[in-house]
Short mmCIF file of C-alpha atoms and ligand atoms in Angstrom, two decimals:
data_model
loop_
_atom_site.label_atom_id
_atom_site.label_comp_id
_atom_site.label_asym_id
_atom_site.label_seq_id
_atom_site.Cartn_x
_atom_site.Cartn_y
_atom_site.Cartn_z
CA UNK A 15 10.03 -47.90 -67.30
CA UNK A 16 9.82 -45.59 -64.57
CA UNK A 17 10.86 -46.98 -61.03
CA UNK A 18 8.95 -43.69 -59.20
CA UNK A 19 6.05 -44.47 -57.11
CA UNK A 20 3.48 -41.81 -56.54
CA UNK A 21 1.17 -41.87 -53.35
CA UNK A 22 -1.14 -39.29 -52.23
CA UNK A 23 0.86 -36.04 -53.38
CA UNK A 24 4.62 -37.14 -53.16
CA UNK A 25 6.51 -39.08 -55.46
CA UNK A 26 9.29 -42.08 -53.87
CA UNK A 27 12.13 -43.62 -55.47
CA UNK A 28 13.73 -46.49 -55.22
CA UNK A 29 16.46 -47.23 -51.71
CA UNK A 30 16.64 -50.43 -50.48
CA UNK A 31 16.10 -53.26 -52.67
CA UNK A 32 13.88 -56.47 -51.31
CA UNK A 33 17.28 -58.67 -51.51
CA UNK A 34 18.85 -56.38 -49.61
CA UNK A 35 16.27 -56.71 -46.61
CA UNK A 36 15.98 -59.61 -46.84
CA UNK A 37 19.83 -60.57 -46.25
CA UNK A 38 19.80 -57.99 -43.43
CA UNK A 39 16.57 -59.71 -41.87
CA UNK A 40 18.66 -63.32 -42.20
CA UNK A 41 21.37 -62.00 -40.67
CA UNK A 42 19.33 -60.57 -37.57
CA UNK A 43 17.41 -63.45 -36.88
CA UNK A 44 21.35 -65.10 -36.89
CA UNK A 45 22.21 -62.86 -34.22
CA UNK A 46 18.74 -63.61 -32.20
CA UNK A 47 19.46 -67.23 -32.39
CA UNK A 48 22.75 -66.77 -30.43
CA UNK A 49 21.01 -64.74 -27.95
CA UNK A 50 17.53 -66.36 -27.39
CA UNK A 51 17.78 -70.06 -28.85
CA UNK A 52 17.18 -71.19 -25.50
CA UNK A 53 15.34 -68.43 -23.83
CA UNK A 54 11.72 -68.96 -25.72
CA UNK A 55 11.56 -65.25 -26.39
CA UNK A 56 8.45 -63.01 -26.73
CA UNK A 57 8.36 -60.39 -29.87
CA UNK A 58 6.35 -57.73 -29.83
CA UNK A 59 5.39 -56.50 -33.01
CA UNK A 60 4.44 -52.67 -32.88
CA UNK A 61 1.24 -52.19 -35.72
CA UNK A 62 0.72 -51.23 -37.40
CA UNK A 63 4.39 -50.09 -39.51
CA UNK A 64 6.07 -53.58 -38.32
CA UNK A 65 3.97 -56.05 -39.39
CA UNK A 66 5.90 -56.79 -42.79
CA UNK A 67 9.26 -56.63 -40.90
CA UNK A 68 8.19 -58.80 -37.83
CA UNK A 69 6.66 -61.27 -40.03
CA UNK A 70 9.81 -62.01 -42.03
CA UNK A 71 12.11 -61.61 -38.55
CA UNK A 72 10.06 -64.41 -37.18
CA UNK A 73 10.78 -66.26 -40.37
CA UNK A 74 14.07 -66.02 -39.97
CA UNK A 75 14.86 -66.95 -35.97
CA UNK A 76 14.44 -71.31 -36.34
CA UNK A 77 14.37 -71.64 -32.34
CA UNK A 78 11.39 -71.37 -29.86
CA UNK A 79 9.97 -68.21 -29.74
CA UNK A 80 5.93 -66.04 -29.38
CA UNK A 81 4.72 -63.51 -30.71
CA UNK A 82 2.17 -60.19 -29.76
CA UNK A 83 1.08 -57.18 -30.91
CA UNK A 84 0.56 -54.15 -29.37
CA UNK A 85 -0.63 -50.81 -31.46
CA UNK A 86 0.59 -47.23 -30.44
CA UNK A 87 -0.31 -44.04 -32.31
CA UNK A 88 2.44 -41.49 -32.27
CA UNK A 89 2.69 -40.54 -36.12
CA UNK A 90 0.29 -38.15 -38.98
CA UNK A 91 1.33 -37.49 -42.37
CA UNK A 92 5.04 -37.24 -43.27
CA UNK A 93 6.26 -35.44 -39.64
CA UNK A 94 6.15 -37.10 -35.84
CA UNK A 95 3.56 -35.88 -33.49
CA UNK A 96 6.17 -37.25 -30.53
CA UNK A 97 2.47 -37.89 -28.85
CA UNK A 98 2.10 -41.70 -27.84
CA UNK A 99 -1.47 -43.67 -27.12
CA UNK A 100 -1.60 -47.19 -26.87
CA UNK A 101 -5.04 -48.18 -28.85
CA UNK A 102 -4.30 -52.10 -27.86
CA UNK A 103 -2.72 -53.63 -25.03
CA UNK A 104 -0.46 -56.50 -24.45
CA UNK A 105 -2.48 -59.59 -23.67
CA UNK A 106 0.79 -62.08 -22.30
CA UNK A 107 2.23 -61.47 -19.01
CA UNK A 108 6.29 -59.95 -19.37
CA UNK A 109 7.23 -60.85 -15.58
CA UNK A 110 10.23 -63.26 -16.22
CA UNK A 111 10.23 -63.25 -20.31
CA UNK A 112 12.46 -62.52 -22.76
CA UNK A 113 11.06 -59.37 -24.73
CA UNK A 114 12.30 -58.31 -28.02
CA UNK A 115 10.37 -55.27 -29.54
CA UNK A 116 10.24 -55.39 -32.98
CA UNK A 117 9.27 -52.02 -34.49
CA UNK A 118 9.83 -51.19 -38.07
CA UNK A 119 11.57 -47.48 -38.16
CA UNK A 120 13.20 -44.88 -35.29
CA UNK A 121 12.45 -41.84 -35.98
CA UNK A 122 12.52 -39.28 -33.31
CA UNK A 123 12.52 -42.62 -30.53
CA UNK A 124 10.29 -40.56 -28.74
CA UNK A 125 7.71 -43.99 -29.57
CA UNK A 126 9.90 -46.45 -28.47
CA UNK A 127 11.21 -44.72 -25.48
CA UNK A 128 8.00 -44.21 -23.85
CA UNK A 129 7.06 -47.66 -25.03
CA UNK A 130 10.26 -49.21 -23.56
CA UNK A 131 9.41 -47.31 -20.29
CA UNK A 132 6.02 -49.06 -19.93
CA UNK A 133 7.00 -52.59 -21.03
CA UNK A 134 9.93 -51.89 -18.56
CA UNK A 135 7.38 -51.62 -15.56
CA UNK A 136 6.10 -55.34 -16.80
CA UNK A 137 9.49 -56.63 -15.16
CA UNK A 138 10.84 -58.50 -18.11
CA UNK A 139 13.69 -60.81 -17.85
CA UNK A 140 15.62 -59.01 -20.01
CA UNK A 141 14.16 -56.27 -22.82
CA UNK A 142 16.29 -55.48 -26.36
CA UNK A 143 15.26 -53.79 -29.13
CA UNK A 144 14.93 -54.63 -32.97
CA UNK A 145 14.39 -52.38 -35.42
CA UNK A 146 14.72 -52.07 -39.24
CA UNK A 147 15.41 -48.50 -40.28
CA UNK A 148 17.02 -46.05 -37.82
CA UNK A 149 17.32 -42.28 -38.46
CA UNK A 150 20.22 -41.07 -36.37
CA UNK A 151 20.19 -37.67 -37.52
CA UNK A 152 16.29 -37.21 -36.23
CA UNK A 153 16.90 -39.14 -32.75
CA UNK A 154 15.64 -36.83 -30.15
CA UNK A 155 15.97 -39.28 -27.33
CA UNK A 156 18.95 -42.16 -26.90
CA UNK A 157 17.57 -44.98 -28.15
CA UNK A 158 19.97 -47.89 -29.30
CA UNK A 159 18.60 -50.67 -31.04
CA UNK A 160 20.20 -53.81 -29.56
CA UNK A 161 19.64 -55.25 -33.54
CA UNK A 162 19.54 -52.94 -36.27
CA UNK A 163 19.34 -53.36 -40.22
CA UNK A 164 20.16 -50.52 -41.77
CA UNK A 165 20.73 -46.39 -40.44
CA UNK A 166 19.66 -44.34 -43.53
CA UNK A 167 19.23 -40.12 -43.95
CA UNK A 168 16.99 -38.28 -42.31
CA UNK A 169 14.22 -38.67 -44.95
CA UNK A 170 10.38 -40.02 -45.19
CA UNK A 171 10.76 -43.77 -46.95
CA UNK A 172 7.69 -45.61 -47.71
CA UNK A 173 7.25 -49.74 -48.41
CA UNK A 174 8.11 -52.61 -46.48
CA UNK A 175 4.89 -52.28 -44.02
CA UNK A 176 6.19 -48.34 -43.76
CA UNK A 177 3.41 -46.07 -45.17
CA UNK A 178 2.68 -42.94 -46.11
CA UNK A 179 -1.09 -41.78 -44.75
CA UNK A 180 -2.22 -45.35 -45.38
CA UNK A 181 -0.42 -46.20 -48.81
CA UNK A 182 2.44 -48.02 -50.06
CA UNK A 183 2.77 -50.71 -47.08
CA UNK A 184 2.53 -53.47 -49.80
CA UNK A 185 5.86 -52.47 -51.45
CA UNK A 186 8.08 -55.40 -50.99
CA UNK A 187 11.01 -52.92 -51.00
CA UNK A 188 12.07 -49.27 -49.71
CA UNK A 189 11.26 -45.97 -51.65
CA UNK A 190 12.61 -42.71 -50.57
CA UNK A 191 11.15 -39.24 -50.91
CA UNK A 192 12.47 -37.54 -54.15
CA UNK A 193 13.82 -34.24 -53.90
CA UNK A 194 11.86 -32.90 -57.20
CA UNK A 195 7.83 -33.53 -56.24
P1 IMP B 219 9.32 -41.75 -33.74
O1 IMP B 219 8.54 -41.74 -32.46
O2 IMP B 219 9.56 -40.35 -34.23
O3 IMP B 219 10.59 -42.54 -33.65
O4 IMP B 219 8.39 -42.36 -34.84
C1 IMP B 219 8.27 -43.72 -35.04
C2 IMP B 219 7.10 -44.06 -35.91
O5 IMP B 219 6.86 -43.04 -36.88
C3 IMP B 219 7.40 -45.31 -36.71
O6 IMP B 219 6.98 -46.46 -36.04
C4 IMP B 219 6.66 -45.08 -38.00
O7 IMP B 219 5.35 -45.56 -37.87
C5 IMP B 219 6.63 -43.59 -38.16
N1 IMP B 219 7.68 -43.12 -39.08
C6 IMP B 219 8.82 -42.48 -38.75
N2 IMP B 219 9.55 -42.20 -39.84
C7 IMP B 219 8.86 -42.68 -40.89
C8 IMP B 219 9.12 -42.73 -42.31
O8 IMP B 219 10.15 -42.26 -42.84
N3 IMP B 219 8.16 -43.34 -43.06
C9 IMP B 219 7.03 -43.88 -42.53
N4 IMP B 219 6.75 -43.86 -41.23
C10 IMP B 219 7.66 -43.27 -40.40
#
């Protein structure tokens, strides 16, 4: 049986297995626990790409802790725009929390550091940054995750909440972008 996943017109195979994540996702919300346990932290949960990661992070961090969501547009097709739009606002107040962004992929960081900017104006307490997947040979802007799972090439993966132009956000694990399509 073939483990290559076609969407739209590119073909995926498989990269990071769903055990894999999900050890790496345990082991984060570990390393939140020392930090936050007693800090009742706020996550924010950047849609739409995060949702599968955010929802498993929370899963994984047993101490106090809210959630929000907040939606920015900054990506078409297979390449980043760079642009950034925030379709829906934050609805808690930041002055005085504990914010941990949880976005799924850094690509560019063009996204997040824009994003970070903003929140940063919110005076949190304190603001860190989790992410899943982090590109390091695309960063165009210095961007360091504060909790990271896993740096992989500069390539277009799909699954995991990650699409590509709407499809393959139900894969419970990571496909990568064949060289032959
Ligand atoms: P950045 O601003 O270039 O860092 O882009 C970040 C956003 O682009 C992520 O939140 C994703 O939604 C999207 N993105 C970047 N790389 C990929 C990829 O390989 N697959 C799917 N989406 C991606």
């Amino acid at each position: 049986m073939s483990n290559i996943i076609q969407a739209h017109d590119l073909k995926f195979k498989p990269f990071i297995e769903a055990d894999s994540i999900a050890e790496t996702v345990k082991k984060m919300g570990h390393a939140l626990k020392t930090e936050y346990a007693d800090k009742n932290p706020l996550f924010i949960c950047v849609l739409n790409g995060a949702f599968v990661f955010a929802a498993d992070l929370l899963r994984a961090c047993d101490f106090p802790c809210e959630i929000a969501f907040v939606r920015l547009a900054s990506y078409q097709g297979s390449s980043s725009t760079g642009k950034v739009t925030t379709i829906f606002g934050l609805d808690v107040p930041l002055k005085g929390r504990h914010v941990v962004v949880v976005e799924d992929i850094v690509d560019s960081g063009l996204t997040l550091s824009h994003f970070l900017k903003e929140l940063n104006t919110l005076h949190p307490a304190s603001l860190k940054l989790a992410v899943l997947l982090i590109k390091p040979d695309a960063l165009q802007v210095d961007i360091r995750p504060d909790f990271c799972g896993f740096e992989i090439p500069n390539e277009f993966v799909v699954g995991y909440g990650l699409d590509y132009d709407g499809q393959c956000r139900n894969l419970p694990a990571i496909f990568i972008k064949t060289d032959d399509q």
